[in-house]
Coordinates of C-alpha atoms in Angstrom, one line a residue:
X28 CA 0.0 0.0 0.0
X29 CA 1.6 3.3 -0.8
X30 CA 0.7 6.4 1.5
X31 CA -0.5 9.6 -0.2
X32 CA 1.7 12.2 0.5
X33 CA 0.8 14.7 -1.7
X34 CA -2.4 16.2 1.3
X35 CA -0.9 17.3 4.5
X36 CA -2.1 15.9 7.6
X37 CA -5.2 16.2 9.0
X38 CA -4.7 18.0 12.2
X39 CA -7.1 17.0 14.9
X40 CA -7.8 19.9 17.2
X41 CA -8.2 19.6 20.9
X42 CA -11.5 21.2 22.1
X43 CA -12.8 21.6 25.7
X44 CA -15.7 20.6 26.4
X45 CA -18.9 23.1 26.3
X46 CA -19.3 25.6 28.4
X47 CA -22.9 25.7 27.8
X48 CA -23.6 22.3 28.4
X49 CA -21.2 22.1 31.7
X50 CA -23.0 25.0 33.4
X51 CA -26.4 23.7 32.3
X52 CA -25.5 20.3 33.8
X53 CA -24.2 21.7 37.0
X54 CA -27.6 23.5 37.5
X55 CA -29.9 20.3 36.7
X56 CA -27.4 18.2 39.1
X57 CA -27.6 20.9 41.4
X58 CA -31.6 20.6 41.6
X59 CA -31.0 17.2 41.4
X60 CA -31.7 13.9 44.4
X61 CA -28.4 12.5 44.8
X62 CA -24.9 12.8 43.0
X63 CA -24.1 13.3 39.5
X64 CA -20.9 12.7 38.0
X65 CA -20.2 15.4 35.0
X66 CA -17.2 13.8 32.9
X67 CA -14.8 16.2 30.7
X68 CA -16.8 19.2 31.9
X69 CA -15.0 22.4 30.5
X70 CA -12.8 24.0 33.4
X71 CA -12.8 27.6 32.8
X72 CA -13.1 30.8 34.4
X73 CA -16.9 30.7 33.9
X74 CA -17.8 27.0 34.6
X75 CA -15.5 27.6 37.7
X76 CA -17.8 30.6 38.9
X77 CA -20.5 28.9 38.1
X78 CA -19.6 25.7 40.7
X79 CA -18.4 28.1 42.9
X80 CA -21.6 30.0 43.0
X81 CA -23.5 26.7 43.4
X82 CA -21.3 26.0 46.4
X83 CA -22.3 29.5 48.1
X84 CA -25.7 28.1 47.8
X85 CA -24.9 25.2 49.8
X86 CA -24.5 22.8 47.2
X87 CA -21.7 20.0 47.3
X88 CA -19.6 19.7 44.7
X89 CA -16.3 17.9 44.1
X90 CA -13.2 17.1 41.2
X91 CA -11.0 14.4 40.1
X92 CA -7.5 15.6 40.8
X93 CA -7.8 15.7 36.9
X94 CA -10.8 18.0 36.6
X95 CA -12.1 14.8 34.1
X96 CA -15.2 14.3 36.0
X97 CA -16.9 16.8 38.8
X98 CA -19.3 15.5 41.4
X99 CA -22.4 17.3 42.3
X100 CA -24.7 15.8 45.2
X101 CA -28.0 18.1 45.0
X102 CA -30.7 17.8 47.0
X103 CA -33.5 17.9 45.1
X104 CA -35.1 21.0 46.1
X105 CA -34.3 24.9 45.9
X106 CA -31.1 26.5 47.6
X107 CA -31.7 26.9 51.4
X108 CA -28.3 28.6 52.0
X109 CA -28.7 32.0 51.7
X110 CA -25.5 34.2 50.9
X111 CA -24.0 36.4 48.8
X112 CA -23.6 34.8 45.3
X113 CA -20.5 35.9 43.0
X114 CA -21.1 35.5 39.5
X115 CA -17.9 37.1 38.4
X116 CA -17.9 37.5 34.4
X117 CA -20.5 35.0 34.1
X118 CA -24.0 35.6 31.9
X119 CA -25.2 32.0 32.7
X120 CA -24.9 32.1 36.1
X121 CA -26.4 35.6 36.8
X122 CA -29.8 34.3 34.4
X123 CA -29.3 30.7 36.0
X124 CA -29.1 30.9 39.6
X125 CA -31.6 33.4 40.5
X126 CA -34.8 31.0 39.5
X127 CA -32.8 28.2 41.0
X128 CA -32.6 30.6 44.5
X129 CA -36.2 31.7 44.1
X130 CA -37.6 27.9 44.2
X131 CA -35.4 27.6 47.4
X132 CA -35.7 29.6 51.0
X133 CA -33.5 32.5 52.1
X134 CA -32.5 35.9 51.2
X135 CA -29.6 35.3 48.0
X136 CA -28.0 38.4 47.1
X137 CA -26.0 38.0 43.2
X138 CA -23.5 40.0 41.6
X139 CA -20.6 40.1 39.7
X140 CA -18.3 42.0 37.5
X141 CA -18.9 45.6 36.1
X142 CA -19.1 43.9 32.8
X143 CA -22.1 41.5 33.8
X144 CA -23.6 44.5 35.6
X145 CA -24.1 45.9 32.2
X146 CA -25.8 43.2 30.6
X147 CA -29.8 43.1 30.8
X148 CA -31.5 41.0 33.3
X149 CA -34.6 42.7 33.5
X150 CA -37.2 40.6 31.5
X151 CA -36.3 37.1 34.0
X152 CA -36.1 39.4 37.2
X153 CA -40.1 40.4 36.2
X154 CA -41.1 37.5 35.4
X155 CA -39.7 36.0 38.3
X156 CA -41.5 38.7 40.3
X157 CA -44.8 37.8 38.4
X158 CA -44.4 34.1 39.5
X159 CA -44.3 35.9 43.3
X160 CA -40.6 35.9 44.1
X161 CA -39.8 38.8 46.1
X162 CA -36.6 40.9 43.8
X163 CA -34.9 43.3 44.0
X164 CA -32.9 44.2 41.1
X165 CA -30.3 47.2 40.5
X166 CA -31.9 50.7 38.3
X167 CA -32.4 48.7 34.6
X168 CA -33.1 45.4 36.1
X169 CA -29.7 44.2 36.4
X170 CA -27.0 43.1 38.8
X171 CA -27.0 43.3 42.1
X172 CA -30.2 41.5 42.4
X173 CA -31.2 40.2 45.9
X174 CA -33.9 37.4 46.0
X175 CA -36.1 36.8 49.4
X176 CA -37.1 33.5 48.2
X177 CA -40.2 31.4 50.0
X178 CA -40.6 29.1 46.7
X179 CA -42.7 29.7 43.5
X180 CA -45.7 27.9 42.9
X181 CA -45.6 28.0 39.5
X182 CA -48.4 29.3 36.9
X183 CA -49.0 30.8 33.6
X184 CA -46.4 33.8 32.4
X185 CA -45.2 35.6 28.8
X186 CA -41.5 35.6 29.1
X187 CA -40.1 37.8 25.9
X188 CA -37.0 36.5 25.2
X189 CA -36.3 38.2 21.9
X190 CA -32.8 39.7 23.9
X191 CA -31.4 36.6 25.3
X192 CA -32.4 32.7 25.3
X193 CA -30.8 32.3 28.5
X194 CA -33.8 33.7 30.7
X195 CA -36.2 31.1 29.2
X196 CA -33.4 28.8 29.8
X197 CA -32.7 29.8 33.7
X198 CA -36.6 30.0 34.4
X199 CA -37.4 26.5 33.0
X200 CA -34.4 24.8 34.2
X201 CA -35.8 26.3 37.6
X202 CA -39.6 24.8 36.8
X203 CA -39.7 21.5 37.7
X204 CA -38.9 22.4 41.2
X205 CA -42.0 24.6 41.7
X206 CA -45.2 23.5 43.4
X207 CA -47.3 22.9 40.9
X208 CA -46.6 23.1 36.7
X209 CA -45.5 26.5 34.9
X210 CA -46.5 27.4 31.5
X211 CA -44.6 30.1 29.6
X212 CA -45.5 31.6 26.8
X213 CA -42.9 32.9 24.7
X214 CA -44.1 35.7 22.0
X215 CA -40.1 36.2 20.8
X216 CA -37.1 34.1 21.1
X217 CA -33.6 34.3 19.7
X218 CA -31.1 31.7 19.5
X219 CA -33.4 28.6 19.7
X220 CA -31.0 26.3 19.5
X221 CA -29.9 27.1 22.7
X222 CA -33.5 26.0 24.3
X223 CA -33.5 23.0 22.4
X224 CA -30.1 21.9 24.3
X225 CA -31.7 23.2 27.8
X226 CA -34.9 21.3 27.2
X227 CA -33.1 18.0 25.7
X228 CA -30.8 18.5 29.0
X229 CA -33.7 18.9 31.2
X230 CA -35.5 15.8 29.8
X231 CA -32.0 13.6 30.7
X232 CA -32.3 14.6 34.1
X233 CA -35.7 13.6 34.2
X234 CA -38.0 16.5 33.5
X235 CA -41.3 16.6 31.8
X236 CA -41.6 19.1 29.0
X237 CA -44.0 19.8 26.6
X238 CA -44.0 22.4 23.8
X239 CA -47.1 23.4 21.8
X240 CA -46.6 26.6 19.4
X241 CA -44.6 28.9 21.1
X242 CA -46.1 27.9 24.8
X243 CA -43.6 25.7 26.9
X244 CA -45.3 23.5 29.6
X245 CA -43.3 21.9 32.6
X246 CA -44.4 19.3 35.1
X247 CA -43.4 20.2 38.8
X248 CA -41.6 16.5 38.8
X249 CA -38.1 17.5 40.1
X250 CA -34.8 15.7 39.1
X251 CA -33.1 12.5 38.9
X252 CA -29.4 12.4 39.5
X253 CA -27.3 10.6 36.4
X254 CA -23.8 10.5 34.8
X255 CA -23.3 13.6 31.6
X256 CA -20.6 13.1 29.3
X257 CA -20.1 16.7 28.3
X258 CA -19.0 17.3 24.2
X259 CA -16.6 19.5 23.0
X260 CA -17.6 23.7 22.6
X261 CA -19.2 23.9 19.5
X262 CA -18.6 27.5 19.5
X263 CA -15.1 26.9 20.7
X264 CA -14.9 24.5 17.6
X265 CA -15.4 27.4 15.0
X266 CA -11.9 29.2 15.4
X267 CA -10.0 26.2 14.6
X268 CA -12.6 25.1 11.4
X269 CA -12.1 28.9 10.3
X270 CA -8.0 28.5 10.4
X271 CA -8.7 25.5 8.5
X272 CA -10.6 27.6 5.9
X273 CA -8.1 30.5 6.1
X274 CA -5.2 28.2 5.8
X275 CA -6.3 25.9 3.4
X276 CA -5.7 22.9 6.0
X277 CA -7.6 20.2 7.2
X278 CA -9.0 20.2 10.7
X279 CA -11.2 17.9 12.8
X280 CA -12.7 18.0 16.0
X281 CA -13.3 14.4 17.5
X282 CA -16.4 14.3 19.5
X283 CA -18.5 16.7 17.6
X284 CA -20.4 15.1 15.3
X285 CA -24.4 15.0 13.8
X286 CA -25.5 13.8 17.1
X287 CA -24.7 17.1 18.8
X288 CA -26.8 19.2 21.3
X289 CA -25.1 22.4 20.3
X290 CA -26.5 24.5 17.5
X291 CA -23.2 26.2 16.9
X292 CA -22.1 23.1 15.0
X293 CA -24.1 25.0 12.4
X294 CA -20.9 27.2 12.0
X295 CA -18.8 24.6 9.5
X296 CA -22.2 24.5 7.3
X297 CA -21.9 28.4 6.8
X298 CA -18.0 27.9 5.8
X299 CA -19.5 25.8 2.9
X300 CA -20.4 29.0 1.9
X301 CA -17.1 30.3 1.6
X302 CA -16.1 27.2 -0.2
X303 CA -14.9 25.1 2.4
X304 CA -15.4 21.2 2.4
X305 CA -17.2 20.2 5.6
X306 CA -18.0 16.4 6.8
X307 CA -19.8 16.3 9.5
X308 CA -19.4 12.5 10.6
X309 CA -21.3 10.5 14.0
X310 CA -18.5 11.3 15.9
X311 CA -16.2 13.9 14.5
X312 CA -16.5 17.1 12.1
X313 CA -13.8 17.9 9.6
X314 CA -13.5 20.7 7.8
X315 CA -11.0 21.2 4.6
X316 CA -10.3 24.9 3.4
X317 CA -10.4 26.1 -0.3
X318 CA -7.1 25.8 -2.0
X319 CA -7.9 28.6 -3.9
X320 CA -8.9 30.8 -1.0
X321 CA -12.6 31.7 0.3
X322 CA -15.2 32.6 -1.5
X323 CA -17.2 35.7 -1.1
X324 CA -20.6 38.0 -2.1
X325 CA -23.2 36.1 0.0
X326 CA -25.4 37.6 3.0
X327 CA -26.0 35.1 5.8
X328 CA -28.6 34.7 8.5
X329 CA -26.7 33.8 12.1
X330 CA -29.1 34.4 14.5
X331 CA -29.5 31.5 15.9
X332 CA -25.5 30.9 16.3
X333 CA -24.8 34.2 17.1
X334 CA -21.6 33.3 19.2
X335 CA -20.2 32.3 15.9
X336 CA -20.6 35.0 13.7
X337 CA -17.7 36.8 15.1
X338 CA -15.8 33.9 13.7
X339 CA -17.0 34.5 10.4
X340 CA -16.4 38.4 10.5
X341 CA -12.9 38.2 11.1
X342 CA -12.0 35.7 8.0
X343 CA -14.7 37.6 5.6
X344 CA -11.1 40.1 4.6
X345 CA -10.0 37.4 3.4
X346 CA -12.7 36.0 1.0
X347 CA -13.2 37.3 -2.6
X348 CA -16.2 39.2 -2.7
X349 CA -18.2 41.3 0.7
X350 CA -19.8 39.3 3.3
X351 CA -22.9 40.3 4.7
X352 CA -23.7 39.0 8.4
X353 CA -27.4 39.5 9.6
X354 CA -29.5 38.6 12.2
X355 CA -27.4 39.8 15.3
X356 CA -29.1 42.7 16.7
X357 CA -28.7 40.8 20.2
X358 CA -25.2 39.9 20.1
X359 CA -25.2 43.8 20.8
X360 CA -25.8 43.0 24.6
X361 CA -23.5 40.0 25.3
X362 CA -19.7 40.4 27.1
X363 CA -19.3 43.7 24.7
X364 CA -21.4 45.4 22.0
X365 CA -20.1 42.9 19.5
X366 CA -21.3 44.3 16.0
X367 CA -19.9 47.7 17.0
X368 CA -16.7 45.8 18.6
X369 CA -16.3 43.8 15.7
X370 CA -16.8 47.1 12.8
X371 CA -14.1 48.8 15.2
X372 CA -11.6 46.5 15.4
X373 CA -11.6 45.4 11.6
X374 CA -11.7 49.1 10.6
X375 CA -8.8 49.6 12.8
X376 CA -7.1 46.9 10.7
X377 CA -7.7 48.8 7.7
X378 CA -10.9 46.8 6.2
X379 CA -14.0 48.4 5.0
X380 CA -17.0 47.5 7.5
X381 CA -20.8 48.5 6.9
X382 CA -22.5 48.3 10.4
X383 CA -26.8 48.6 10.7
X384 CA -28.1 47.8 14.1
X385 CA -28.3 43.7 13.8
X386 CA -25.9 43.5 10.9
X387 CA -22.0 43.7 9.7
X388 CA -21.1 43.5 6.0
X389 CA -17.4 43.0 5.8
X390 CA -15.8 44.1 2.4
X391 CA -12.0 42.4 1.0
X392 CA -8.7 43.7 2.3
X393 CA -5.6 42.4 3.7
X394 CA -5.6 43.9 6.9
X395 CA -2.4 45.8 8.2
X396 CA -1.0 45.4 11.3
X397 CA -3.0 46.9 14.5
X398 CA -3.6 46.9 18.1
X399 CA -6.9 44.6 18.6
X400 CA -9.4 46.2 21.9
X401 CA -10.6 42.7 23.0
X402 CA -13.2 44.3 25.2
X403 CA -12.7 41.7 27.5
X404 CA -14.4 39.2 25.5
X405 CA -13.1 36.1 24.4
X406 CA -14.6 35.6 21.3
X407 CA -13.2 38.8 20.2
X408 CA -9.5 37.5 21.1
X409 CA -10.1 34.0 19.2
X410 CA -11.5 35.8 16.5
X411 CA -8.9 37.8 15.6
X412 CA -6.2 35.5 16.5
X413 CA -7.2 33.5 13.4
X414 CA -7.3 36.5 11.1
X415 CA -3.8 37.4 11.9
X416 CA -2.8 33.8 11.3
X417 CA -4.9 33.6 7.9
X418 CA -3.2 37.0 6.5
X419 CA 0.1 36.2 8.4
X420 CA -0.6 40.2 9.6
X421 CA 0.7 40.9 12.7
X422 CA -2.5 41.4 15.3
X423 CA -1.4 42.5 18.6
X424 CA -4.3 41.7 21.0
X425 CA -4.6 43.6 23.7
X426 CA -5.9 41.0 26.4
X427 CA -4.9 37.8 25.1
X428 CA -5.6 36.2 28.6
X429 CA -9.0 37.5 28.4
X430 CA -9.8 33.4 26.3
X431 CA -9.8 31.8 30.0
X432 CA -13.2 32.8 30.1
X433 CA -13.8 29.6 28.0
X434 CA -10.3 28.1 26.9
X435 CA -7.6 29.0 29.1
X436 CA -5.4 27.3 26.5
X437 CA -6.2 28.1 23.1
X438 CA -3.3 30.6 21.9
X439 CA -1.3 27.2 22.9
X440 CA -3.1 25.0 21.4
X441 CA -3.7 27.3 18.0
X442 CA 0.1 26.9 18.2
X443 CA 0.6 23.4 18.4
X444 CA -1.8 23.4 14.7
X445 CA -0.4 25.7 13.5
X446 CA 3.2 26.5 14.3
X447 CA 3.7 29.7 12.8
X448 CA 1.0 31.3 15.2
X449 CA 3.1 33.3 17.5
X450 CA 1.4 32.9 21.1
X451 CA 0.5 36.3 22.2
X452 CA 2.8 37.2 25.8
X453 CA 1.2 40.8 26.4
X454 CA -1.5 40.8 29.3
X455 CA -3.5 44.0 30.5

């Protein structure tokens, strides 16, 4: 048999595992009767605030010496621990945690950093207040919110969750621990696939859901304790398909495959666009850059994987023809104003940027060497690290560290792909 040498290797990328998924399954084991093991959980400055919140609430949690599984022994019932809850930088556990604390008993006090202080909480905090919870939220319905919680009996509510998916999420997740059933009815909703991976998680625990139309209905059954395998990030995923794309390369991501609960796998079918092959296997995804170089001119709907469209934005310099980006209005409110952070940081690198309120079209240009603002946002550091290693332009970042929030090493492992990536030393 004679080997064909004439493809390089295909370089299989190393992906954590989601953070999504990993906070998600620490709140249903949380709410859970008895202990659940959660194997390769992503450990991360976010999932870590999130178990540590969960332990301020009185919930006992544990780790391998090898982080590759994390115990959680709930009790089956709300939080009786009151406290002061620290959410530090993350969304998921400021939209989480309060339902979960409003089922239980006790005054909970949550907060966290100036940057999740900014972000919108106000549609969950009155619902939640609707439902008979007793909040108190900061002016604009934010952080520092402080819950006197005496349980929620559940009931019929509208929740509009055209800003974020993530306080449907938080108050269902929350439901089966009520007294009697909720009902929500949900005029707007962005991001679906996001409620799609709560609702398939909340099932595995043993939850009873039922959707009809745009009303969701949940049985007050509680929990079951089980084991979780947790996948790799999805969104994660998308910087190492695009520097396959930019590159020309060959990259796969083992565990990720049709079977996933993560609607940000829809990332490699949007490369297609730009001309990429993408197989997306049972148990891996591979994606194979043009040789040519990406293809241009098309407009693209990513609302509901908005976390990946700053992916896209950062390779469209280097594709032959504009690339139009709608659908995103929301990503506005996430860890930074990401349309406006995106238009700034690519103008800065010398590319021509159209910005409307939910949309980015990004016109052809090698950038030129720049200073990146990361904004604090991860997805803003990942993004561009792939555009400086797809136009081998010099990007300086100006918070490379800021990537812990989700991959603590993923200028290393970028690297280890791709050696000529230079690993970014300057820290804020």
């Amino acid at each position: 048999m004679t080997l064909d040498t004439s493809r390089p290797p295909v370089l299989s990328a190393r992906v954590p595992g989601s953070k999504s998924l990993t906070n998600r399954a620490l709140l249903l084991a949380a709410a859970a009767s008895g202990t659940s093991g959660l194997w390769a959980p992503l450990v991360s400055d976010d999932t870590v605030a999130f178990r540590r919140a969960l332990g301020t609430l009185g919930v006992a949690t544990s780790a391998t010496p090898s982080d590759e599984c994390w115990e959680v022994t709930g009790n089956g019932v709300g939080p009786f621990a009151p406290g002061r809850v620290w959410c530090a930088d993350a969304g998921t556990a400021a939209r989480f945690l309060p339902p979960f604390a409003a089922t239980g008993r006790g005054t909970f006090v949550f907060d966290g950093s100036d940057q999740l202080r900014a972000r919108p909480l106000g549609p969950l905090t009155r619902t939640l207040a609707r439902l008979g919870a007793d909040v108190q939220a900061a002016p604009g319905g934010g952080l520092p919110l402080t819950i006197a919680a005496n349980g929620l009996a559940g009931g019929r509510v509208e929740l509009d969750s055209g800003l974020s998916s993530q306080y449907l999420s938080g108050l269902l997740m929350a439901a089966p621990l009520m007294a009697g059933p909720l009902t929500v009815d949900v005029p707007r909703l962005v991001s679906r696939p996001y409620l799609d991976m709560t609702i398939a998680l909340m099932r595995y625990f043993g939850a009873e859901v039922t959707e009809t139309g745009s009303t969701v209905e949940v049985a007050p059954t509680g929990y079951t304790a089980t084991d979780f395998v947790v996948e790799p990030d999805a969104s994660t995923a998308s910087y190492f398909f695009a520097a396959a794309a930019v590159t020309g390369r060959t990259v796969t991501v083992p565990g990720l495959g049709s079977g996933s609960l993560q609607g940000d796998l829809g990332f490699a079918e949007v490369l297609r666009l730009t001309g990429a092959e993408v197989e997306i296997g049972d148990h891996a995804t591979t994606v194979t850059g043009p040789a040519g170089g990406l293809t241009g001119g098309f407009t693209v709907d990513m609302g509901e994987i908005s976390d990946t469209f700053m992916t896209l934005a950062a390779i469209a310099p280097l594709a032959d023809g504009p690339v139009t980006i709608t659908g995103v209005a929301h990503a506005r409110l996430k860890e930074s104003d990401r349309i406006a952070a995106m238009a700034a940081n690519l103008r800065a690198c010398g590319i021509r940027v159209d910005e409307t309120p939910e949309s980015l079209t990004v016109h052809p240009g090698l950038p030129h060497p720049a200073v990146v603002d990361c904004h604090r946002d991860h997805r803003i550091a990942m993004s561009f690290a792939v555009l400086g290693l797809g136009s081998g332009v010099p990007l300086t970042l100006d918070d490379p560290g800021c990537v812990a929030k989700t991959f603590p090493e993923f200028h290393t492992e970028l690297a280890r792909l791709f050696p000529l990536y230079e690993v970014p030393t300057k820290e804020k």
